[in-house]
JSON list of C-alpha atoms in Angstrom, two decimals:
[
{"chain": "A", "resi": 127, "resn": "GLY", "atom": "CA", "xyz": [-28.27, 52.07, 7.35]},
{"chain": "A", "resi": 128, "resn": "ALA", "atom": "CA", "xyz": [-27.45, 48.43, 7.87]},
{"chain": "A", "resi": 129, "resn": "VAL", "atom": "CA", "xyz": [-24.69, 47.64, 10.32]},
{"chain": "A", "resi": 130, "resn": "VAL", "atom": "CA", "xyz": [-22.30, 44.75, 10.13]},
{"chain": "A", "resi": 131, "resn": "SER", "atom": "CA", "xyz": [-20.18, 44.21, 13.19]},
{"chain": "A", "resi": 132, "resn": "GLN", "atom": "CA", "xyz": [-16.93, 42.28, 12.96]},
{"chain": "A", "resi": 133, "resn": "HIS", "atom": "CA", "xyz": [-14.82, 41.12, 15.90]},
{"chain": "A", "resi": 134, "resn": "PRO", "atom": "CA", "xyz": [-12.09, 41.13, 16.88]},
{"chain": "A", "resi": 135, "resn": "SER", "atom": "CA", "xyz": [-10.58, 44.08, 15.07]},
{"chain": "A", "resi": 136, "resn": "ARG", "atom": "CA", "xyz": [-7.09, 42.87, 15.70]},
{"chain": "A", "resi": 137, "resn": "VAL", "atom": "CA", "xyz": [-5.65, 39.57, 16.86]},
{"chain": "A", "resi": 138, "resn": "ILE", "atom": "CA", "xyz": [-2.12, 38.38, 17.41]},
{"chain": "A", "resi": 139, "resn": "CYS", "atom": "CA", "xyz": [-1.58, 34.69, 17.89]},
{"chain": "A", "resi": 140, "resn": "LYS", "atom": "CA", "xyz": [1.13, 32.09, 17.95]},
{"chain": "A", "resi": 141, "resn": "SER", "atom": "CA", "xyz": [1.73, 29.79, 15.02]},
{"chain": "A", "resi": 142, "resn": "GLY", "atom": "CA", "xyz": [-0.36, 26.65, 15.26]},
{"chain": "A", "resi": 143, "resn": "THR", "atom": "CA", "xyz": [-3.30, 28.16, 17.11]},
{"chain": "A", "resi": 144, "resn": "SER", "atom": "CA", "xyz": [-6.78, 28.65, 15.72]},
{"chain": "A", "resi": 145, "resn": "VAL", "atom": "CA", "xyz": [-8.46, 32.02, 15.47]},
{"chain": "A", "resi": 146, "resn": "LYS", "atom": "CA", "xyz": [-12.18, 32.69, 15.19]},
{"chain": "A", "resi": 147, "resn": "ILE", "atom": "CA", "xyz": [-13.52, 35.86, 13.60]},
{"chain": "A", "resi": 148, "resn": "GLU", "atom": "CA", "xyz": [-17.17, 36.82, 13.99]},
{"chain": "A", "resi": 149, "resn": "CYS", "atom": "CA", "xyz": [-19.34, 38.77, 11.61]},
{"chain": "A", "resi": 150, "resn": "ARG", "atom": "CA", "xyz": [-22.76, 39.89, 12.83]},
{"chain": "A", "resi": 151, "resn": "SER", "atom": "CA", "xyz": [-25.56, 41.71, 11.10]},
{"chain": "A", "resi": 152, "resn": "LEU", "atom": "CA", "xyz": [-26.98, 43.92, 13.83]},
{"chain": "A", "resi": 153, "resn": "ASP", "atom": "CA", "xyz": [-30.22, 45.25, 12.39]},
{"chain": "A", "resi": 154, "resn": "PHE", "atom": "CA", "xyz": [-31.07, 42.90, 9.56]},
{"chain": "A", "resi": 155, "resn": "GLN", "atom": "CA", "xyz": [-31.04, 39.23, 8.70]},
{"chain": "A", "resi": 156, "resn": "ALA", "atom": "CA", "xyz": [-28.32, 38.14, 6.35]},
{"chain": "A", "resi": 157, "resn": "THR", "atom": "CA", "xyz": [-28.92, 34.89, 4.54]},
{"chain": "A", "resi": 158, "resn": "THR", "atom": "CA", "xyz": [-25.65, 35.38, 2.71]},
{"chain": "A", "resi": 159, "resn": "MET", "atom": "CA", "xyz": [-22.37, 36.76, 3.92]},
{"chain": "A", "resi": 160, "resn": "PHE", "atom": "CA", "xyz": [-19.05, 37.01, 2.16]},
{"chain": "A", "resi": 161, "resn": "TRP", "atom": "CA", "xyz": [-15.53, 36.62, 3.52]},
{"chain": "A", "resi": 162, "resn": "TYR", "atom": "CA", "xyz": [-12.56, 38.35, 1.96]},
{"chain": "A", "resi": 163, "resn": "ARG", "atom": "CA", "xyz": [-8.86, 38.52, 2.47]},
{"chain": "A", "resi": 164, "resn": "GLN", "atom": "CA", "xyz": [-6.86, 41.64, 1.75]},
{"chain": "A", "resi": 165, "resn": "PHE", "atom": "CA", "xyz": [-3.10, 42.08, 1.63]},
{"chain": "A", "resi": 166, "resn": "PRO", "atom": "CA", "xyz": [-1.55, 45.52, 2.15]},
{"chain": "A", "resi": 167, "resn": "LYS", "atom": "CA", "xyz": [-2.31, 47.93, -0.67]},
{"chain": "A", "resi": 168, "resn": "GLN", "atom": "CA", "xyz": [-4.13, 45.24, -2.62]},
{"chain": "A", "resi": 169, "resn": "SER", "atom": "CA", "xyz": [-7.69, 44.48, -3.52]},
{"chain": "A", "resi": 170, "resn": "LEU", "atom": "CA", "xyz": [-10.15, 42.26, -1.74]},
{"chain": "A", "resi": 171, "resn": "MET", "atom": "CA", "xyz": [-9.94, 38.60, -2.61]},
{"chain": "A", "resi": 172, "resn": "LEU", "atom": "CA", "xyz": [-13.19, 36.73, -2.12]},
{"chain": "A", "resi": 173, "resn": "MET", "atom": "CA", "xyz": [-12.54, 33.62, -0.07]},
{"chain": "A", "resi": 174, "resn": "ALA", "atom": "CA", "xyz": [-16.00, 32.17, 0.34]},
{"chain": "A", "resi": 175, "resn": "THR", "atom": "CA", "xyz": [-19.72, 32.79, 0.34]},
{"chain": "A", "resi": 176, "resn": "SER", "atom": "CA", "xyz": [-21.38, 31.90, 3.60]},
{"chain": "A", "resi": 177, "resn": "ASN", "atom": "CA", "xyz": [-24.96, 30.69, 3.38]},
{"chain": "A", "resi": 178, "resn": "GLU", "atom": "CA", "xyz": [-27.19, 30.42, 6.43]},
{"chain": "A", "resi": 179, "resn": "GLY", "atom": "CA", "xyz": [-28.02, 26.84, 7.23]},
{"chain": "A", "resi": 180, "resn": "SER", "atom": "CA", "xyz": [-25.86, 25.30, 4.54]},
{"chain": "A", "resi": 181, "resn": "LYS", "atom": "CA", "xyz": [-22.26, 24.76, 3.61]},
{"chain": "A", "resi": 182, "resn": "ALA", "atom": "CA", "xyz": [-20.16, 27.66, 2.51]},
{"chain": "A", "resi": 183, "resn": "THR", "atom": "CA", "xyz": [-19.09, 27.99, -1.10]},
{"chain": "A", "resi": 184, "resn": "TYR", "atom": "CA", "xyz": [-15.35, 28.41, -1.36]},
{"chain": "A", "resi": 185, "resn": "GLU", "atom": "CA", "xyz": [-13.49, 30.14, -4.14]},
{"chain": "A", "resi": 186, "resn": "GLN", "atom": "CA", "xyz": [-10.93, 28.24, -6.13]},
{"chain": "A", "resi": 187, "resn": "GLY", "atom": "CA", "xyz": [-7.66, 27.88, -4.29]},
{"chain": "A", "resi": 188, "resn": "VAL", "atom": "CA", "xyz": [-9.09, 28.52, -0.83]},
{"chain": "A", "resi": 189, "resn": "GLU", "atom": "CA", "xyz": [-8.62, 25.60, 1.54]},
{"chain": "A", "resi": 190, "resn": "LYS", "atom": "CA", "xyz": [-11.95, 24.81, 3.20]},
{"chain": "A", "resi": 191, "resn": "ASP", "atom": "CA", "xyz": [-10.27, 22.82, 5.96]},
{"chain": "A", "resi": 192, "resn": "LYS", "atom": "CA", "xyz": [-8.01, 25.73, 6.70]},
{"chain": "A", "resi": 193, "resn": "PHE", "atom": "CA", "xyz": [-10.67, 28.41, 6.70]},
{"chain": "A", "resi": 194, "resn": "LEU", "atom": "CA", "xyz": [-13.76, 27.02, 8.39]},
{"chain": "A", "resi": 195, "resn": "ILE", "atom": "CA", "xyz": [-16.93, 29.00, 7.88]},
{"chain": "A", "resi": 196, "resn": "ASN", "atom": "CA", "xyz": [-20.07, 28.57, 9.91]},
{"chain": "A", "resi": 197, "resn": "HIS", "atom": "CA", "xyz": [-23.29, 30.47, 9.32]},
{"chain": "A", "resi": 198, "resn": "ALA", "atom": "CA", "xyz": [-25.57, 28.97, 11.93]},
{"chain": "A", "resi": 199, "resn": "SER", "atom": "CA", "xyz": [-27.98, 31.87, 12.25]},
{"chain": "A", "resi": 200, "resn": "LEU", "atom": "CA", "xyz": [-29.34, 34.68, 10.13]},
{"chain": "A", "resi": 201, "resn": "THR", "atom": "CA", "xyz": [-27.23, 37.22, 11.98]},
{"chain": "A", "resi": 202, "resn": "LEU", "atom": "CA", "xyz": [-23.92, 35.49, 12.55]},
{"chain": "A", "resi": 203, "resn": "SER", "atom": "CA", "xyz": [-21.20, 34.02, 10.37]},
{"chain": "A", "resi": 204, "resn": "THR", "atom": "CA", "xyz": [-17.84, 32.95, 11.71]},
{"chain": "A", "resi": 205, "resn": "LEU", "atom": "CA", "xyz": [-14.52, 32.34, 10.01]},
{"chain": "A", "resi": 206, "resn": "THR", "atom": "CA", "xyz": [-12.04, 30.15, 11.84]},
{"chain": "A", "resi": 207, "resn": "VAL", "atom": "CA", "xyz": [-8.46, 30.12, 10.67]},
{"chain": "A", "resi": 208, "resn": "THR", "atom": "CA", "xyz": [-7.24, 26.74, 11.83]},
{"chain": "A", "resi": 209, "resn": "SER", "atom": "CA", "xyz": [-3.63, 26.03, 12.77]},
{"chain": "A", "resi": 210, "resn": "ALA", "atom": "CA", "xyz": [-2.64, 29.52, 11.73]},
{"chain": "A", "resi": 211, "resn": "HIS", "atom": "CA", "xyz": [0.78, 30.16, 10.28]},
{"chain": "A", "resi": 212, "resn": "PRO", "atom": "CA", "xyz": [2.61, 33.41, 9.51]},
{"chain": "A", "resi": 213, "resn": "GLU", "atom": "CA", "xyz": [1.51, 33.27, 5.87]},
{"chain": "A", "resi": 214, "resn": "ASP", "atom": "CA", "xyz": [-2.09, 33.49, 7.08]},
{"chain": "A", "resi": 215, "resn": "SER", "atom": "CA", "xyz": [-1.37, 36.95, 8.45]},
{"chain": "A", "resi": 216, "resn": "SER", "atom": "CA", "xyz": [-3.68, 39.30, 6.61]},
{"chain": "A", "resi": 217, "resn": "PHE", "atom": "CA", "xyz": [-6.67, 41.61, 6.86]},
{"chain": "A", "resi": 218, "resn": "TYR", "atom": "CA", "xyz": [-9.94, 39.66, 6.80]},
{"chain": "A", "resi": 219, "resn": "ILE", "atom": "CA", "xyz": [-13.23, 41.40, 6.02]},
{"chain": "A", "resi": 220, "resn": "CYS", "atom": "CA", "xyz": [-16.80, 40.19, 5.94]},
{"chain": "A", "resi": 221, "resn": "SER", "atom": "CA", "xyz": [-19.76, 41.66, 4.12]},
{"chain": "A", "resi": 222, "resn": "ALA", "atom": "CA", "xyz": [-23.46, 41.03, 3.79]},
{"chain": "A", "resi": 223, "resn": "ARG", "atom": "CA", "xyz": [-26.33, 42.03, 1.58]},
{"chain": "A", "resi": 224, "resn": "VAL", "atom": "CA", "xyz": [-29.49, 43.50, 3.02]},
{"chain": "A", "resi": 225, "resn": "PRO", "atom": "CA", "xyz": [-32.58, 41.86, 1.57]},
{"chain": "A", "resi": 226, "resn": "GLY", "atom": "CA", "xyz": [-34.48, 44.38, -0.51]},
{"chain": "A", "resi": 227, "resn": "LYS", "atom": "CA", "xyz": [-31.74, 47.02, -0.43]},
{"chain": "A", "resi": 228, "resn": "ASP", "atom": "CA", "xyz": [-30.50, 46.52, -3.92]},
{"chain": "A", "resi": 229, "resn": "GLU", "atom": "CA", "xyz": [-27.24, 44.84, -4.48]},
{"chain": "A", "resi": 230, "resn": "LYS", "atom": "CA", "xyz": [-25.03, 46.91, -2.27]},
{"chain": "A", "resi": 231, "resn": "LEU", "atom": "CA", "xyz": [-22.77, 45.23, 0.23]},
{"chain": "A", "resi": 232, "resn": "PHE", "atom": "CA", "xyz": [-22.37, 46.27, 3.84]},
{"chain": "A", "resi": 233, "resn": "PHE", "atom": "CA", "xyz": [-18.97, 45.58, 5.30]},
{"chain": "A", "resi": 234, "resn": "GLY", "atom": "CA", "xyz": [-17.60, 44.79, 8.70]},
{"chain": "A", "resi": 235, "resn": "SER", "atom": "CA", "xyz": [-14.67, 46.87, 9.89]},
{"chain": "A", "resi": 236, "resn": "GLY", "atom": "CA", "xyz": [-12.18, 44.08, 9.28]},
{"chain": "A", "resi": 237, "resn": "THR", "atom": "CA", "xyz": [-9.85, 41.96, 11.38]},
{"chain": "A", "resi": 238, "resn": "GLN", "atom": "CA", "xyz": [-6.10, 42.30, 11.21]},
{"chain": "A", "resi": 239, "resn": "LEU", "atom": "CA", "xyz": [-4.60, 38.88, 11.93]},
{"chain": "A", "resi": 240, "resn": "SER", "atom": "CA", "xyz": [-0.93, 38.62, 12.81]},
{"chain": "A", "resi": 241, "resn": "VAL", "atom": "CA", "xyz": [0.51, 35.16, 13.29]},
{"chain": "A", "resi": 242, "resn": "LEU", "atom": "CA", "xyz": [3.87, 35.04, 15.04]},
{"chain": "B", "resi": 62, "resn": "SER", "atom": "CA", "xyz": [-6.17, 39.56, -15.24]},
{"chain": "B", "resi": 63, "resn": "GLN", "atom": "CA", "xyz": [-8.80, 40.27, -12.64]},
{"chain": "B", "resi": 64, "resn": "GLN", "atom": "CA", "xyz": [-12.19, 41.67, -13.53]},
{"chain": "B", "resi": 65, "resn": "GLY", "atom": "CA", "xyz": [-12.33, 45.30, -12.48]},
{"chain": "B", "resi": 66, "resn": "GLU", "atom": "CA", "xyz": [-9.03, 46.96, -13.12]},
{"chain": "B", "resi": 67, "resn": "GLU", "atom": "CA", "xyz": [-8.62, 50.51, -12.01]},
{"chain": "B", "resi": 68, "resn": "ASP", "atom": "CA", "xyz": [-6.40, 53.34, -12.94]},
{"chain": "B", "resi": 69, "resn": "PRO", "atom": "CA", "xyz": [-4.59, 55.22, -11.80]},
{"chain": "B", "resi": 70, "resn": "GLN", "atom": "CA", "xyz": [-3.25, 53.06, -8.98]},
{"chain": "B", "resi": 71, "resn": "ALA", "atom": "CA", "xyz": [-2.46, 56.20, -7.02]},
{"chain": "B", "resi": 72, "resn": "LEU", "atom": "CA", "xyz": [-3.64, 59.77, -7.36]},
{"chain": "B", "resi": 73, "resn": "SER", "atom": "CA", "xyz": [-2.45, 62.80, -5.43]},
{"chain": "B", "resi": 74, "resn": "ILE", "atom": "CA", "xyz": [-4.25, 66.14, -5.74]},
{"chain": "B", "resi": 75, "resn": "GLN", "atom": "CA", "xyz": [-4.75, 69.39, -3.89]},
{"chain": "B", "resi": 76, "resn": "GLU", "atom": "CA", "xyz": [-7.86, 70.12, -1.92]},
{"chain": "B", "resi": 77, "resn": "GLY", "atom": "CA", "xyz": [-10.51, 71.67, -4.12]},
{"chain": "B", "resi": 78, "resn": "GLU", "atom": "CA", "xyz": [-9.43, 69.87, -7.26]},
{"chain": "B", "resi": 79, "resn": "ASN", "atom": "CA", "xyz": [-11.44, 67.14, -8.93]},
{"chain": "B", "resi": 80, "resn": "ALA", "atom": "CA", "xyz": [-10.38, 63.51, -8.82]},
{"chain": "B", "resi": 81, "resn": "THR", "atom": "CA", "xyz": [-11.20, 61.01, -11.55]},
{"chain": "B", "resi": 82, "resn": "MET", "atom": "CA", "xyz": [-10.73, 57.28, -11.25]},
{"chain": "B", "resi": 83, "resn": "ASN", "atom": "CA", "xyz": [-11.41, 54.72, -13.92]},
{"chain": "B", "resi": 84, "resn": "CYS", "atom": "CA", "xyz": [-12.45, 51.10, -13.83]},
{"chain": "B", "resi": 85, "resn": "SER", "atom": "CA", "xyz": [-12.44, 48.59, -16.66]},
{"chain": "B", "resi": 86, "resn": "TYR", "atom": "CA", "xyz": [-13.96, 45.15, -16.68]},
{"chain": "B", "resi": 87, "resn": "LYS", "atom": "CA", "xyz": [-14.03, 42.23, -19.03]},
{"chain": "B", "resi": 88, "resn": "THR", "atom": "CA", "xyz": [-17.42, 40.53, -19.13]},
{"chain": "B", "resi": 89, "resn": "SER", "atom": "CA", "xyz": [-21.03, 41.64, -19.13]},
{"chain": "B", "resi": 90, "resn": "ILE", "atom": "CA", "xyz": [-22.31, 42.88, -15.80]},
{"chain": "B", "resi": 91, "resn": "ASN", "atom": "CA", "xyz": [-25.58, 43.48, -14.03]},
{"chain": "B", "resi": 92, "resn": "ASN", "atom": "CA", "xyz": [-24.31, 46.45, -12.07]},
{"chain": "B", "resi": 93, "resn": "LEU", "atom": "CA", "xyz": [-21.15, 48.22, -11.03]},
{"chain": "B", "resi": 94, "resn": "GLN", "atom": "CA", "xyz": [-20.53, 49.73, -7.64]},
{"chain": "B", "resi": 95, "resn": "TRP", "atom": "CA", "xyz": [-17.94, 52.01, -6.12]},
{"chain": "B", "resi": 96, "resn": "TYR", "atom": "CA", "xyz": [-16.69, 51.62, -2.60]},
{"chain": "B", "resi": 97, "resn": "ARG", "atom": "CA", "xyz": [-14.37, 53.59, -0.38]},
{"chain": "B", "resi": 98, "resn": "GLN", "atom": "CA", "xyz": [-11.96, 52.17, 2.17]},
{"chain": "B", "resi": 99, "resn": "ASN", "atom": "CA", "xyz": [-10.10, 54.11, 4.79]},
{"chain": "B", "resi": 100, "resn": "SER", "atom": "CA", "xyz": [-6.83, 52.55, 5.83]},
{"chain": "B", "resi": 101, "resn": "GLY", "atom": "CA", "xyz": [-7.31, 49.49, 8.01]},
{"chain": "B", "resi": 102, "resn": "ARG", "atom": "CA", "xyz": [-11.09, 49.64, 7.84]},
{"chain": "B", "resi": 103, "resn": "GLY", "atom": "CA", "xyz": [-13.93, 47.97, 6.03]},
{"chain": "B", "resi": 104, "resn": "LEU", "atom": "CA", "xyz": [-15.44, 49.27, 2.81]},
{"chain": "B", "resi": 105, "resn": "VAL", "atom": "CA", "xyz": [-18.25, 51.75, 2.56]},
{"chain": "B", "resi": 106, "resn": "HIS", "atom": "CA", "xyz": [-20.66, 51.70, -0.35]},
{"chain": "B", "resi": 107, "resn": "LEU", "atom": "CA", "xyz": [-20.69, 54.94, -2.34]},
{"chain": "B", "resi": 108, "resn": "ILE", "atom": "CA", "xyz": [-22.83, 54.47, -5.40]},
{"chain": "B", "resi": 109, "resn": "LEU", "atom": "CA", "xyz": [-24.33, 51.80, -7.63]},
{"chain": "B", "resi": 110, "resn": "ILE", "atom": "CA", "xyz": [-24.96, 52.08, -11.34]},
{"chain": "B", "resi": 111, "resn": "ARG", "atom": "CA", "xyz": [-26.90, 49.50, -13.27]},
{"chain": "B", "resi": 112, "resn": "SER", "atom": "CA", "xyz": [-26.00, 48.19, -16.69]},
{"chain": "B", "resi": 113, "resn": "ASN", "atom": "CA", "xyz": [-28.86, 50.12, -18.30]},
{"chain": "B", "resi": 114, "resn": "GLU", "atom": "CA", "xyz": [-27.76, 53.43, -16.78]},
{"chain": "B", "resi": 115, "resn": "ARG", "atom": "CA", "xyz": [-25.13, 55.76, -18.14]},
{"chain": "B", "resi": 116, "resn": "GLU", "atom": "CA", "xyz": [-24.63, 58.26, -15.37]},
{"chain": "B", "resi": 117, "resn": "LYS", "atom": "CA", "xyz": [-25.50, 58.76, -11.72]},
{"chain": "B", "resi": 118, "resn": "HIS", "atom": "CA", "xyz": [-24.88, 61.49, -9.22]},
{"chain": "B", "resi": 119, "resn": "SER", "atom": "CA", "xyz": [-24.68, 61.48, -5.47]},
{"chain": "B", "resi": 120, "resn": "GLY", "atom": "CA", "xyz": [-23.56, 64.68, -3.80]},
{"chain": "B", "resi": 121, "resn": "ARG", "atom": "CA", "xyz": [-20.02, 65.39, -5.02]},
{"chain": "B", "resi": 122, "resn": "LEU", "atom": "CA", "xyz": [-19.82, 62.02, -6.73]},
{"chain": "B", "resi": 123, "resn": "ARG", "atom": "CA", "xyz": [-20.51, 61.39, -10.36]},
{"chain": "B", "resi": 124, "resn": "VAL", "atom": "CA", "xyz": [-20.31, 57.92, -11.86]},
{"chain": "B", "resi": 125, "resn": "THR", "atom": "CA", "xyz": [-20.48, 57.05, -15.53]},
{"chain": "B", "resi": 126, "resn": "LEU", "atom": "CA", "xyz": [-20.81, 53.66, -17.15]},
{"chain": "B", "resi": 127, "resn": "ASP", "atom": "CA", "xyz": [-19.96, 52.80, -20.74]},
{"chain": "B", "resi": 128, "resn": "THR", "atom": "CA", "xyz": [-20.98, 49.20, -21.35]},
{"chain": "B", "resi": 129, "resn": "SER", "atom": "CA", "xyz": [-19.68, 49.27, -24.92]},
{"chain": "B", "resi": 130, "resn": "LYS", "atom": "CA", "xyz": [-16.20, 50.02, -23.61]},
{"chain": "B", "resi": 131, "resn": "LYS", "atom": "CA", "xyz": [-16.73, 48.02, -20.43]},
{"chain": "B", "resi": 132, "resn": "SER", "atom": "CA", "xyz": [-15.56, 50.90, -18.32]},
{"chain": "B", "resi": 133, "resn": "SER", "atom": "CA", "xyz": [-16.73, 53.19, -15.56]},
{"chain": "B", "resi": 134, "resn": "SER", "atom": "CA", "xyz": [-15.40, 56.35, -14.03]},
{"chain": "B", "resi": 135, "resn": "LEU", "atom": "CA", "xyz": [-15.81, 57.93, -10.62]},
{"chain": "B", "resi": 136, "resn": "LEU", "atom": "CA", "xyz": [-15.48, 61.69, -10.36]},
{"chain": "B", "resi": 137, "resn": "ILE", "atom": "CA", "xyz": [-15.14, 63.38, -7.00]},
{"chain": "B", "resi": 138, "resn": "THR", "atom": "CA", "xyz": [-15.60, 67.13, -7.35]},
{"chain": "B", "resi": 139, "resn": "ALA", "atom": "CA", "xyz": [-14.17, 69.78, -5.06]},
{"chain": "B", "resi": 140, "resn": "SER", "atom": "CA", "xyz": [-12.13, 67.23, -3.16]},
{"chain": "B", "resi": 141, "resn": "ARG", "atom": "CA", "xyz": [-11.44, 67.51, 0.53]},
{"chain": "B", "resi": 142, "resn": "ALA", "atom": "CA", "xyz": [-8.64, 66.14, 2.69]},
{"chain": "B", "resi": 143, "resn": "ALA", "atom": "CA", "xyz": [-11.24, 63.79, 4.21]},
{"chain": "B", "resi": 144, "resn": "ASP", "atom": "CA", "xyz": [-11.68, 62.15, 0.80]},
{"chain": "B", "resi": 145, "resn": "THR", "atom": "CA", "xyz": [-8.24, 60.59, 1.20]},
{"chain": "B", "resi": 146, "resn": "ALA", "atom": "CA", "xyz": [-8.86, 56.85, 0.97]},
{"chain": "B", "resi": 147, "resn": "SER", "atom": "CA", "xyz": [-8.73, 53.91, -1.41]},
{"chain": "B", "resi": 148, "resn": "TYR", "atom": "CA", "xyz": [-11.53, 53.57, -3.91]},
{"chain": "B", "resi": 149, "resn": "PHE", "atom": "CA", "xyz": [-12.63, 50.28, -5.40]},
{"chain": "B", "resi": 150, "resn": "CYS", "atom": "CA", "xyz": [-15.01, 49.39, -8.17]},
{"chain": "B", "resi": 151, "resn": "ALA", "atom": "CA", "xyz": [-16.93, 46.13, -7.89]},
{"chain": "B", "resi": 152, "resn": "THR", "atom": "CA", "xyz": [-18.80, 44.34, -10.62]},
{"chain": "B", "resi": 153, "resn": "ALA", "atom": "CA", "xyz": [-21.66, 41.92, -10.22]},
{"chain": "B", "resi": 154, "resn": "TYR", "atom": "CA", "xyz": [-23.14, 39.60, -12.79]},
{"chain": "B", "resi": 155, "resn": "THR", "atom": "CA", "xyz": [-26.42, 39.03, -11.02]},
{"chain": "B", "resi": 156, "resn": "ASN", "atom": "CA", "xyz": [-28.48, 40.90, -8.46]},
{"chain": "B", "resi": 157, "resn": "ALA", "atom": "CA", "xyz": [-27.65, 38.74, -5.49]},
{"chain": "B", "resi": 158, "resn": "GLY", "atom": "CA", "xyz": [-24.42, 37.17, -6.59]},
{"chain": "B", "resi": 159, "resn": "LYS", "atom": "CA", "xyz": [-20.90, 37.81, -5.50]},
{"chain": "B", "resi": 160, "resn": "SER", "atom": "CA", "xyz": [-19.06, 40.95, -6.51]},
{"chain": "B", "resi": 161, "resn": "THR", "atom": "CA", "xyz": [-15.57, 41.11, -7.94]},
{"chain": "B", "resi": 162, "resn": "PHE", "atom": "CA", "xyz": [-13.41, 43.97, -6.79]},
{"chain": "B", "resi": 163, "resn": "GLY", "atom": "CA", "xyz": [-10.89, 45.93, -8.78]},
{"chain": "B", "resi": 164, "resn": "ASP", "atom": "CA", "xyz": [-7.37, 46.68, -7.67]},
{"chain": "B", "resi": 165, "resn": "GLY", "atom": "CA", "xyz": [-8.31, 50.07, -6.30]},
{"chain": "B", "resi": 166, "resn": "THR", "atom": "CA", "xyz": [-7.09, 53.63, -6.60]},
{"chain": "B", "resi": 167, "resn": "THR", "atom": "CA", "xyz": [-5.41, 55.26, -3.63]},
{"chain": "B", "resi": 168, "resn": "LEU", "atom": "CA", "xyz": [-6.41, 58.90, -3.49]},
{"chain": "B", "resi": 169, "resn": "THR", "atom": "CA", "xyz": [-4.48, 61.44, -1.46]},
{"chain": "B", "resi": 170, "resn": "VAL", "atom": "CA", "xyz": [-5.96, 64.90, -1.11]},
{"chain": "B", "resi": 171, "resn": "LYS", "atom": "CA", "xyz": [-3.47, 67.40, 0.25]},
{"chain": "B", "resi": 172, "resn": "PRO", "atom": "CA", "xyz": [-4.87, 70.22, 2.38]}
]
């Protein structure tokens, strides 16, 4: 099956720093990747759709200057949480679709961000 | 409220019993999918059912879709302790578009 690798799995940072999370498709090319945020015991909230070679499409209420998304290649999308604050602490997950493999999503293992 | 609402929110059963989770949605869909998430991990795709299908099976999983009621159910038969996880339904309006996730059902299977 398709593999999506997400790093780091856990990051602790000080308030005001920026954190970059990587999402890689290891054995397929992903023209589109999705970034989600998940609070404890809650559902996934779609933050943005990352499109290779173009600007990301952000969901309503998500600050694009706060959550920078770059999808510079067909196998890598990055989410940078800029000037992180404690309220940004959350579980961030990426996913991608495999071309030709129906509509199912393949997920990374998630990144737990803790901002002190 | 959010597309894809699930009930129950939490379900606790004994090993060997069947577990049924339900998902309701509000607008027309292209397909509905069920995912599983172990605590602190990403989601794993379980099964997809298209809008023109009524039932699908995959191993111990059985999914039904009732488009007239805008609802779906996931049945896990002969549950095992390893089935303990959160289960989410996700609806999609188009083949390649974004999916909207339900609130999830947390299943606990006691050995």
